[in-house]
XYZ file of C-alpha atoms in Angstrom:
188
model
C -24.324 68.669 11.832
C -23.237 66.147 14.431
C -23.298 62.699 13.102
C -25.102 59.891 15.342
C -22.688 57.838 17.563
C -22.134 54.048 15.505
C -23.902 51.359 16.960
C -21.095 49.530 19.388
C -19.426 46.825 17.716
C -19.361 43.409 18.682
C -16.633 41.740 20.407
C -14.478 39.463 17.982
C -15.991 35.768 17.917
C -13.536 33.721 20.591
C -12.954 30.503 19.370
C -14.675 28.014 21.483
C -12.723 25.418 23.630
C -12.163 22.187 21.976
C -14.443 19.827 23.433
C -13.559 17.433 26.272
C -10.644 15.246 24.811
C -10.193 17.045 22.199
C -6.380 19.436 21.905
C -7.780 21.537 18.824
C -5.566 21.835 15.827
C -3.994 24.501 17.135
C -2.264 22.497 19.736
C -1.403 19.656 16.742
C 0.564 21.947 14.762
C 2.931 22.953 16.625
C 4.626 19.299 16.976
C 2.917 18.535 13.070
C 4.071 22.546 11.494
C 4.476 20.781 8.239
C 1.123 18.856 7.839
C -0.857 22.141 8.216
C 0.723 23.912 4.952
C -0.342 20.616 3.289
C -4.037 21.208 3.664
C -3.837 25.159 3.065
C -6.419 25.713 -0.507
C -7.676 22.230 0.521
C -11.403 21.460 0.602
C -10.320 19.600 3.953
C -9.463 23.409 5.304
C -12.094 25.683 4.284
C -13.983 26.391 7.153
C -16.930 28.168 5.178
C -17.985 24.611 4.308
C -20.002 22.938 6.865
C -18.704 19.594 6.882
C -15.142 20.149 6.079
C -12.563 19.290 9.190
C -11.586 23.156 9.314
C -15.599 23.972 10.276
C -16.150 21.357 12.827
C -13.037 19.920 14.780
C -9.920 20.062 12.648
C -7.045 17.413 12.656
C -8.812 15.726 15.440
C -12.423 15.763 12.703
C -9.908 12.602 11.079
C -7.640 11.798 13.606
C -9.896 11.519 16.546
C -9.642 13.687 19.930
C -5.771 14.041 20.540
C -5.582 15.594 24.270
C -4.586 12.019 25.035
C -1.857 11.855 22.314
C -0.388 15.025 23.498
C -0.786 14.201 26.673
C 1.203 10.490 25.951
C 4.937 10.432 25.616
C 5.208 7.556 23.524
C 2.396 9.427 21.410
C -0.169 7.045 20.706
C -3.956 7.337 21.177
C -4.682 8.822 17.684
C -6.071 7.712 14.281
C -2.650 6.996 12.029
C -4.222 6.048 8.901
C -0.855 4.430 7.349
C -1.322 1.945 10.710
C -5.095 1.028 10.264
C -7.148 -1.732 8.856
C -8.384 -0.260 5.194
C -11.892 -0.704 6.162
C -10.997 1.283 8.952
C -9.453 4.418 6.778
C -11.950 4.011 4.565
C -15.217 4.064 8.059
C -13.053 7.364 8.838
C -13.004 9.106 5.225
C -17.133 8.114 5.276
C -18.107 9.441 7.897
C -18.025 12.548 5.921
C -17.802 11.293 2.457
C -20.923 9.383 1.972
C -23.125 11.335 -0.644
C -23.196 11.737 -4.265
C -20.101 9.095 -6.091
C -19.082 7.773 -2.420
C -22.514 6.344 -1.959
C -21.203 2.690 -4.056
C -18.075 2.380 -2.160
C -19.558 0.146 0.624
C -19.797 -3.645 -1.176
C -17.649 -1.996 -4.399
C -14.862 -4.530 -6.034
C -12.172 -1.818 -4.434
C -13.490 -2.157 -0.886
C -13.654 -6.189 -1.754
C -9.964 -6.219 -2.789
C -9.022 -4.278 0.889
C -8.332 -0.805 -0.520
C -8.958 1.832 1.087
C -9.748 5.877 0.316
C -5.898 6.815 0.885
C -4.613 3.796 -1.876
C -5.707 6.504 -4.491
C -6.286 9.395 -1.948
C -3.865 11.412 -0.173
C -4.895 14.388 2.125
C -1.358 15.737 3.407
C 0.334 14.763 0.416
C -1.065 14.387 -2.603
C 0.501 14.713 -6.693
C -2.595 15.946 -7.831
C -4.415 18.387 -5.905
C -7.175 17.674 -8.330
C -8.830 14.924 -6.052
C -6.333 14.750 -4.306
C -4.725 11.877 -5.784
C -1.358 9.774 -5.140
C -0.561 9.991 -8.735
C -0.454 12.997 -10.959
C -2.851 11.966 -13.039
C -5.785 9.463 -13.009
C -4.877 7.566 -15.963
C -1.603 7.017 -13.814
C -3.419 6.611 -10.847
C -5.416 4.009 -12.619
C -3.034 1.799 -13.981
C -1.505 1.080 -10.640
C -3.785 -2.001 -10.817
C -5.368 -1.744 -14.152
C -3.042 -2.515 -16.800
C -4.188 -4.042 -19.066
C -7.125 -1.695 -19.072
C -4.924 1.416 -19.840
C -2.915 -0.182 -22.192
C -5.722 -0.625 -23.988
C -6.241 3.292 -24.285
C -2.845 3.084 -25.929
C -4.089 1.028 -29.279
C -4.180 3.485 -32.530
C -7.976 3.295 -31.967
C -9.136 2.216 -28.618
C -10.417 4.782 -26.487
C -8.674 7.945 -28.390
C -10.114 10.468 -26.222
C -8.423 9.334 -22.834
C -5.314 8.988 -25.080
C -5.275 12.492 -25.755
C -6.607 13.719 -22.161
C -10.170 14.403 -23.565
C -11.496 12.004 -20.910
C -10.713 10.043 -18.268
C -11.340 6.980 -16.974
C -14.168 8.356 -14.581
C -15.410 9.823 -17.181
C -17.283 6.580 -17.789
C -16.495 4.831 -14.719
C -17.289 5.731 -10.524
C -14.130 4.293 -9.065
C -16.045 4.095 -5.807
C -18.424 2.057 -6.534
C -22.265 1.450 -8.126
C -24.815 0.332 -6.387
C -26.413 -1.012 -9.327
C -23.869 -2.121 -12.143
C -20.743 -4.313 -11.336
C -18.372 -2.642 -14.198
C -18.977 0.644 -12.128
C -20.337 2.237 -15.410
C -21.601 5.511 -14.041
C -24.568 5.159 -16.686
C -26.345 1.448 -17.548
């Protein structure tokens, strides 16, 4: 018996054009080949999720449209977050970052003291993919600034479970910010 013909099949989904002033990430890696294997098994590159760069407009979602970069010889006209203003890294990194434990960070004591998202945060390179952290660990991380707080941890029996890795200092503590207690605490 003669099998019905299979519905036709759609064409493959182009990609759409970047929009006007915009290169699309394509054009940004090849000059920047090495910056794209940093964000492969990133949150900042799965495109499944809606407000991740990789869904919407890629390098350009942080760096801001690039068609005049590329265009430029001397290769300015683009975001370069280790040349900005903290407040500045820290508008970009909220413009998509502003729910849930980000909420506090506008008026917290780290925006005060001029830090910004990448003083703990590092997209393209970071030790600790957990986070996405500059150090490999938080309790390193932390005591960047906050000696004499992790030192502290160190005493036979001060705070045993960060000691042993049971905890961390987040585990009590929103490192970006409260909007209702000045330690930070992320409960009273």
């Amino acid at each position: 018996q003669a099998q019905p013909a299979s519905p036709p099949q759609a064409p493959p989904a182009q990609p759409s054009a970047p929009p006007a002033g915009y290169a699309g990430s394509d054009v940004c890696v090849l000059c920047h080949t090495e910056l794209e294997s940093t964000l492969q098994g990133t949150p900042h590159w799965r495109a499944r999720n809606p407000r991740s760069p990789a869904a919407t407009n890629g390098c350009e979602s942080c760096h801001g449209p690039g068609q005049a970069h590329v265009d430029d010889g001397a290769k300015g006209h683009i975001l370069k977050f280790g040349a900005m203003k903290p407040a500045d890294v820290s508008q970009t990194c909220l413009s998509c970052h502003n729910r849930g434990s980000h909420a506090g960070w506008e008026g917290s004591t780290h925006e005060a003291r001029s830090l910004s998202c990448t003083t703990c945060h590092s997209v393209h390179a970071p030790a600790s993919f957990e986070h996405q952290l500059v150090k490999t660990t938080e309790l390193q991380l932390c005591a960047t600034c906050h000696r004499q707080q992790v030192a502290k941890t160190e005493r036979a029996v001060a705070h045993m479970p960060v000691r042993e890795g049971k905890m961390s200092c987040s585990s009590c503590h929103n490192p970006h910010g409260s909007i209702s207690n000045v330690k930070a605490l992320r409960v009273g």
